[in-house]
Amino acid sequence: MPAGWDKEGTGRRFFVFPEIAQDLASDPKAVAPFVRRVIEQAGRAVVLTPETRVADKFREHYLPENYRTFTAQQVEDDLAAFTSQPAAALVLTNRYDGVDLPDDDCRLVVFTGLPAKGDLQERFLQESLGADEVLRERIRARIQQGAGRATRNLRDHATVLVLGRSLMSYLARRDIQASMHPEIHAELEVGVDASLGQSSDDVWGNLAIFNDQGPDWQGVEEDIVRNRETYDRQDGPGAAALQKAVRSEVAAANALWSKDHQFALASIKSVTDQLRNAQTPKRYSSLWSYLGFCVAHRLAEATGETQFQQAAASISAKRDGTALEQRGLIALPQSPPLSRPRWKSSIRRTKQP
């Protein structure tokens, strides 16, 4: 592999967070006009959304008037339908890879909404259960893939506009930035600094400096390159425990599908044992505890055997389902009875090697 492959990415991205600019944060209604201004200046934009509802909202509130829009189906065979338009938006739903828009084909990527709603299971884990750590790797991959849609070679550059409180808060977290590729980690730091507490005019000025790619940008470019060399990608808290539990999760799912409930119960116990002492997957562990209780409860009713009654009672007594109950998802049933223009930045984050 070429030297530096684990530090250097493809092209340069400038992340912009308009909703944390000082005046836009105090006046949310002013965000949409600012976004429309950015899109009009760029001409063409690719918009990445997690679901149809978010895409429809973006079209209604953030696109310039009479702006032509395209869907994935309309450009499936030929992107020229989009790239030949001087002013157009390619709005994609739950699609973060497979679309390459290099150089002047597109200079603006718009991320709106946290990419964590790919299917019903993801919706449950993220929205209902609140087990974000389980989806972290998927979210990280989608953000990195999506951010690179318009930077397809080393000399390419594009702005990445970040919208939505959930995504903005997610990317502003230090642990999330540390889990990204070192290049994107450094780019996110610069982006947050260049938006947080700045006026929208200053953010616009920073954007103009980036688009010009002239001498005023070179100082920032040097900061990004210097900082990325000091970073190594870090797994999030609980990642090791989640990886260790995967084999038992698959075994439990296969056993449930085959109606081998005794083996499923043993596999579920292995999952909960591996997750119980992990740093963060408490809610996810609670889900598996609840599943274990249900399996033990069913076995106890079907067989009348004391060991399954005791297993169900043990899970219920430990209240491993508390995290689920607090979110209103379940109520554990009773177990069977037992016998017992100038670069503006809030902080200069230059790291010295």
PDB file of N, CA and C in Angstrom, residues 13-26 31 34-35 38 159-163 168-169 171-172 177 186-208 210 217 220 342-349:
ATOM      1  N   ARG A  13     -12.373  18.564   1.613  1.00  0.00           N
ATOM      2  CA  ARG A  13     -13.748  18.930   1.948  1.00  0.00           C
ATOM      3  C   ARG A  13     -13.745  20.036   2.995  1.00  0.00           C
ATOM      4  N   PHE A  14     -14.667  20.955   2.863  1.00  0.00           N
ATOM      5  CA  PHE A  14     -14.855  22.002   3.863  1.00  0.00           C
ATOM      6  C   PHE A  14     -16.258  21.836   4.442  1.00  0.00           C
ATOM      7  N   PHE A  15     -16.320  21.391   5.690  1.00  0.00           N
ATOM      8  CA  PHE A  15     -17.603  21.180   6.356  1.00  0.00           C
ATOM      9  C   PHE A  15     -18.130  22.513   6.897  1.00  0.00           C
ATOM     10  N   VAL A  16     -19.375  22.802   6.581  1.00  0.00           N
ATOM     11  CA  VAL A  16     -20.018  24.045   7.018  1.00  0.00           C
ATOM     12  C   VAL A  16     -21.249  23.687   7.848  1.00  0.00           C
ATOM     13  N   PHE A  17     -21.359  24.293   9.036  1.00  0.00           N
ATOM     14  CA  PHE A  17     -22.465  24.033   9.959  1.00  0.00           C
ATOM     15  C   PHE A  17     -23.248  25.328  10.174  1.00  0.00           C
ATOM     16  N   PRO A  18     -24.130  25.688   9.256  1.00  0.00           N
ATOM     17  CA  PRO A  18     -24.795  26.988   9.366  1.00  0.00           C
ATOM     18  C   PRO A  18     -25.633  27.152  10.630  1.00  0.00           C
ATOM     19  N   GLU A  19     -26.180  26.072  11.155  1.00  0.00           N
ATOM     20  CA  GLU A  19     -27.094  26.188  12.298  1.00  0.00           C
ATOM     21  C   GLU A  19     -26.394  26.523  13.608  1.00  0.00           C
ATOM     22  N   ILE A  20     -25.041  26.499  13.629  1.00  0.00           N
ATOM     23  CA  ILE A  20     -24.336  26.916  14.842  1.00  0.00           C
ATOM     24  C   ILE A  20     -23.652  28.270  14.653  1.00  0.00           C
ATOM     25  N   ALA A  21     -23.865  28.904  13.487  1.00  0.00           N
ATOM     26  CA  ALA A  21     -23.411  30.289  13.333  1.00  0.00           C
ATOM     27  C   ALA A  21     -24.214  31.156  14.298  1.00  0.00           C
ATOM     28  N   GLN A  22     -23.599  32.168  14.838  1.00  0.00           N
ATOM     29  CA  GLN A  22     -24.195  32.909  15.947  1.00  0.00           C
ATOM     30  C   GLN A  22     -25.577  33.475  15.622  1.00  0.00           C
ATOM     31  N   ASP A  23     -25.713  34.191  14.523  1.00  0.00           N
ATOM     32  CA  ASP A  23     -26.990  34.815  14.212  1.00  0.00           C
ATOM     33  C   ASP A  23     -28.009  33.806  13.722  1.00  0.00           C
ATOM     34  N   LEU A  24     -27.567  32.736  13.028  1.00  0.00           N
ATOM     35  CA  LEU A  24     -28.513  31.739  12.536  1.00  0.00           C
ATOM     36  C   LEU A  24     -29.000  30.842  13.669  1.00  0.00           C
ATOM     37  N   ALA A  25     -28.175  30.624  14.672  1.00  0.00           N
ATOM     38  CA  ALA A  25     -28.599  29.832  15.826  1.00  0.00           C
ATOM     39  C   ALA A  25     -29.692  30.542  16.611  1.00  0.00           C
ATOM     40  N   SER A  26     -29.623  31.863  16.660  1.00  0.00           N
ATOM     41  CA  SER A  26     -30.635  32.640  17.387  1.00  0.00           C
ATOM     42  C   SER A  26     -31.863  32.930  16.543  1.00  0.00           C
ATOM     43  N   VAL A  31     -31.959  30.260   8.541  1.00  0.00           N
ATOM     44  CA  VAL A  31     -31.080  29.205   8.031  1.00  0.00           C
ATOM     45  C   VAL A  31     -31.425  28.875   6.589  1.00  0.00           C
ATOM     46  N   PHE A  34     -30.068  31.221   3.989  1.00  0.00           N
ATOM     47  CA  PHE A  34     -28.612  31.064   3.880  1.00  0.00           C
ATOM     48  C   PHE A  34     -28.283  29.832   3.041  1.00  0.00           C
ATOM     49  N   VAL A  35     -28.987  28.731   3.279  1.00  0.00           N
ATOM     50  CA  VAL A  35     -28.738  27.499   2.522  1.00  0.00           C
ATOM     51  C   VAL A  35     -29.051  27.711   1.045  1.00  0.00           C
ATOM     52  N   VAL A  38     -26.219  29.474  -0.580  1.00  0.00           N
ATOM     53  CA  VAL A  38     -25.069  28.600  -0.822  1.00  0.00           C
ATOM     54  C   VAL A  38     -25.311  27.733  -2.048  1.00  0.00           C
ATOM     55  N   THR A 159     -17.522  21.635  -0.895  1.00  0.00           N
ATOM     56  CA  THR A 159     -18.112  22.015   0.382  1.00  0.00           C
ATOM     57  C   THR A 159     -19.101  20.946   0.815  1.00  0.00           C
ATOM     58  N   VAL A 160     -19.121  20.655   2.120  1.00  0.00           N
ATOM     59  CA  VAL A 160     -20.114  19.736   2.687  1.00  0.00           C
ATOM     60  C   VAL A 160     -20.945  20.534   3.686  1.00  0.00           C
ATOM     61  N   LEU A 161     -22.190  20.784   3.329  1.00  0.00           N
ATOM     62  CA  LEU A 161     -23.107  21.561   4.162  1.00  0.00           C
ATOM     63  C   LEU A 161     -23.871  20.610   5.071  1.00  0.00           C
ATOM     64  N   VAL A 162     -23.779  20.814   6.382  1.00  0.00           N
ATOM     65  CA  VAL A 162     -24.378  19.905   7.364  1.00  0.00           C
ATOM     66  C   VAL A 162     -25.627  20.552   7.948  1.00  0.00           C
ATOM     67  N   LEU A 163     -26.771  19.859   7.806  1.00  0.00           N
ATOM     68  CA  LEU A 163     -28.048  20.382   8.283  1.00  0.00           C
ATOM     69  C   LEU A 163     -28.740  19.362   9.186  1.00  0.00           C
ATOM     70  N   MET A 168     -25.774  17.501  13.147  1.00  0.00           N
ATOM     71  CA  MET A 168     -24.840  18.534  13.590  1.00  0.00           C
ATOM     72  C   MET A 168     -24.253  18.186  14.959  1.00  0.00           C
ATOM     73  N   SER A 169     -25.123  17.799  15.895  1.00  0.00           N
ATOM     74  CA  SER A 169     -24.650  17.442  17.233  1.00  0.00           C
ATOM     75  C   SER A 169     -23.758  16.214  17.188  1.00  0.00           C
ATOM     76  N   LEU A 171     -21.780  15.125  14.676  1.00  0.00           N
ATOM     77  CA  LEU A 171     -20.468  15.398  14.098  1.00  0.00           C
ATOM     78  C   LEU A 171     -19.635  16.353  14.947  1.00  0.00           C
ATOM     79  N   ALA A 172     -20.278  17.089  15.845  1.00  0.00           N
ATOM     80  CA  ALA A 172     -19.533  18.008  16.712  1.00  0.00           C
ATOM     81  C   ALA A 172     -18.908  17.294  17.901  1.00  0.00           C
ATOM     82  N   GLN A 177     -15.692  12.449  16.021  1.00  0.00           N
ATOM     83  CA  GLN A 177     -14.633  12.925  15.140  1.00  0.00           C
ATOM     84  C   GLN A 177     -13.429  11.989  15.202  1.00  0.00           C
ATOM     85  N   ALA A 186      -9.711  15.866  10.895  1.00  0.00           N
ATOM     86  CA  ALA A 186      -9.127  17.207  10.839  1.00  0.00           C
ATOM     87  C   ALA A 186     -10.051  18.191  10.126  1.00  0.00           C
ATOM     88  N   GLU A 187     -10.714  17.749   9.065  1.00  0.00           N
ATOM     89  CA  GLU A 187     -11.637  18.617   8.328  1.00  0.00           C
ATOM     90  C   GLU A 187     -12.844  18.997   9.187  1.00  0.00           C
ATOM     91  N   LEU A 188     -13.353  18.053   9.968  1.00  0.00           N
ATOM     92  CA  LEU A 188     -14.501  18.347  10.835  1.00  0.00           C
ATOM     93  C   LEU A 188     -14.126  19.374  11.903  1.00  0.00           C
ATOM     94  N   GLU A 189     -12.943  19.238  12.467  1.00  0.00           N
ATOM     95  CA  GLU A 189     -12.504  20.213  13.473  1.00  0.00           C
ATOM     96  C   GLU A 189     -12.467  21.625  12.886  1.00  0.00           C
ATOM     97  N   VAL A 190     -11.882  21.744  11.700  1.00  0.00           N
ATOM     98  CA  VAL A 190     -11.815  23.048  11.048  1.00  0.00           C
ATOM     99  C   VAL A 190     -13.224  23.568  10.760  1.00  0.00           C
ATOM    100  N   GLY A 191     -14.102  22.687  10.281  1.00  0.00           N
ATOM    101  CA  GLY A 191     -15.451  23.102   9.948  1.00  0.00           C
ATOM    102  C   GLY A 191     -16.230  23.604  11.146  1.00  0.00           C
ATOM    103  N   VAL A 192     -16.139  22.882  12.263  1.00  0.00           N
ATOM    104  CA  VAL A 192     -16.836  23.325  13.474  1.00  0.00           C
ATOM    105  C   VAL A 192     -16.285  24.662  13.944  1.00  0.00           C
ATOM    106  N   ASP A 193     -14.959  24.787  13.959  1.00  0.00           N
ATOM    107  CA  ASP A 193     -14.335  26.038  14.393  1.00  0.00           C
ATOM    108  C   ASP A 193     -14.730  27.220  13.509  1.00  0.00           C
ATOM    109  N   ALA A 194     -14.886  26.961  12.227  1.00  0.00           N
ATOM    110  CA  ALA A 194     -15.180  28.037  11.277  1.00  0.00           C
ATOM    111  C   ALA A 194     -16.655  28.420  11.248  1.00  0.00           C
ATOM    112  N   SER A 195     -17.490  27.692  11.995  1.00  0.00           N
ATOM    113  CA  SER A 195     -18.919  27.999  12.046  1.00  0.00           C
ATOM    114  C   SER A 195     -19.383  28.388  13.444  1.00  0.00           C
ATOM    115  N   LEU A 196     -18.869  27.709  14.465  1.00  0.00           N
ATOM    116  CA  LEU A 196     -19.347  27.910  15.829  1.00  0.00           C
ATOM    117  C   LEU A 196     -19.085  29.324  16.317  1.00  0.00           C
ATOM    118  N   GLY A 197     -20.158  30.019  16.644  1.00  0.00           N
ATOM    119  CA  GLY A 197     -20.034  31.365  17.194  1.00  0.00           C
ATOM    120  C   GLY A 197     -19.695  32.441  16.194  1.00  0.00           C
ATOM    121  N   GLN A 198     -19.523  32.090  14.920  1.00  0.00           N
ATOM    122  CA  GLN A 198     -19.233  33.078  13.888  1.00  0.00           C
ATOM    123  C   GLN A 198     -20.546  33.654  13.345  1.00  0.00           C
ATOM    124  N   SER A 199     -20.475  34.800  12.750  1.00  0.00           N
ATOM    125  CA  SER A 199     -21.650  35.347  12.081  1.00  0.00           C
ATOM    126  C   SER A 199     -21.831  34.634  10.747  1.00  0.00           C
ATOM    127  N   SER A 200     -23.038  34.670  10.213  1.00  0.00           N
ATOM    128  CA  SER A 200     -23.273  34.030   8.914  1.00  0.00           C
ATOM    129  C   SER A 200     -22.446  34.705   7.822  1.00  0.00           C
ATOM    130  N   ASP A 201     -22.172  36.010   7.984  1.00  0.00           N
ATOM    131  CA  ASP A 201     -21.310  36.696   7.011  1.00  0.00           C
ATOM    132  C   ASP A 201     -19.886  36.143   7.058  1.00  0.00           C
ATOM    133  N   ASP A 202     -19.404  35.850   8.277  1.00  0.00           N
ATOM    134  CA  ASP A 202     -18.071  35.266   8.403  1.00  0.00           C
ATOM    135  C   ASP A 202     -18.033  33.863   7.808  1.00  0.00           C
ATOM    136  N   VAL A 203     -19.088  33.087   8.036  1.00  0.00           N
ATOM    137  CA  VAL A 203     -19.165  31.741   7.464  1.00  0.00           C
ATOM    138  C   VAL A 203     -19.162  31.827   5.941  1.00  0.00           C
ATOM    139  N   TRP A 204     -19.911  32.775   5.419  1.00  0.00           N
ATOM    140  CA  TRP A 204     -19.942  32.972   3.962  1.00  0.00           C
ATOM    141  C   TRP A 204     -18.562  33.373   3.449  1.00  0.00           C
ATOM    142  N   GLY A 205     -17.868  34.215   4.196  1.00  0.00           N
ATOM    143  CA  GLY A 205     -16.524  34.620   3.800  1.00  0.00           C
ATOM    144  C   GLY A 205     -15.556  33.449   3.816  1.00  0.00           C
ATOM    145  N   ASN A 206     -15.662  32.593   4.846  1.00  0.00           N
ATOM    146  CA  ASN A 206     -14.818  31.394   4.892  1.00  0.00           C
ATOM    147  C   ASN A 206     -15.087  30.484   3.707  1.00  0.00           C
ATOM    148  N   LEU A 207     -16.352  30.376   3.336  1.00  0.00           N
ATOM    149  CA  LEU A 207     -16.735  29.546   2.196  1.00  0.00           C
ATOM    150  C   LEU A 207     -16.138  30.097   0.903  1.00  0.00           C
ATOM    151  N   ALA A 208     -16.151  31.413   0.759  1.00  0.00           N
ATOM    152  CA  ALA A 208     -15.566  32.034  -0.435  1.00  0.00           C
ATOM    153  C   ALA A 208     -14.060  31.772  -0.501  1.00  0.00           C
ATOM    154  N   PHE A 210     -12.479  29.204   0.759  1.00  0.00           N
ATOM    155  CA  PHE A 210     -12.296  27.803   0.374  1.00  0.00           C
ATOM    156  C   PHE A 210     -12.522  27.614  -1.124  1.00  0.00           C
ATOM    157  N   TRP A 217      -6.489  30.367   1.768  1.00  0.00           N
ATOM    158  CA  TRP A 217      -6.873  29.028   2.192  1.00  0.00           C
ATOM    159  C   TRP A 217      -5.660  28.193   2.576  1.00  0.00           C
ATOM    160  N   VAL A 220      -4.991  27.338   6.234  1.00  0.00           N
ATOM    161  CA  VAL A 220      -5.932  26.360   6.782  1.00  0.00           C
ATOM    162  C   VAL A 220      -5.593  24.962   6.257  1.00  0.00           C
ATOM    163  N   ARG A 342     -11.456  37.125   5.801  1.00  0.00           N
ATOM    164  CA  ARG A 342     -10.278  36.695   6.487  1.00  0.00           C
ATOM    165  C   ARG A 342     -10.773  35.479   7.186  1.00  0.00           C
ATOM    166  N   TRP A 343      -9.982  34.493   7.210  1.00  0.00           N
ATOM    167  CA  TRP A 343     -10.428  33.243   7.775  1.00  0.00           C
ATOM    168  C   TRP A 343     -10.816  33.465   9.231  1.00  0.00           C
ATOM    169  N   LYS A 344     -12.057  33.130   9.545  1.00  0.00           N
ATOM    170  CA  LYS A 344     -12.573  33.307  10.904  1.00  0.00           C
ATOM    171  C   LYS A 344     -12.683  31.935  11.564  1.00  0.00           C
ATOM    172  N   SER A 345     -12.155  31.808  12.769  1.00  0.00           N
ATOM    173  CA  SER A 345     -12.202  30.536  13.476  1.00  0.00           C
ATOM    174  C   SER A 345     -12.274  30.810  14.974  1.00  0.00           C
ATOM    175  N   SER A 346     -13.166  30.088  15.663  1.00  0.00           N
ATOM    176  CA  SER A 346     -13.320  30.312  17.094  1.00  0.00           C
ATOM    177  C   SER A 346     -12.087  29.843  17.884  1.00  0.00           C
ATOM    178  N   ILE A 347     -11.442  28.795  17.406  1.00  0.00           N
ATOM    179  CA  ILE A 347     -10.248  28.265  18.073  1.00  0.00           C
ATOM    180  C   ILE A 347      -9.248  27.860  16.999  1.00  0.00           C
ATOM    181  N   ARG A 348      -8.008  28.140  17.214  1.00  0.00           N
ATOM    182  CA  ARG A 348      -6.955  27.690  16.302  1.00  0.00           C
ATOM    183  C   ARG A 348      -6.442  26.372  16.820  1.00  0.00           C
ATOM    184  N   ARG A 349      -6.688  25.282  16.091  1.00  0.00           N
ATOM    185  CA  ARG A 349      -6.397  23.964  16.636  1.00  0.00           C
ATOM    186  C   ARG A 349      -5.119  23.346  16.108  1.00  0.00           C
TER     187      ARG A 349
END
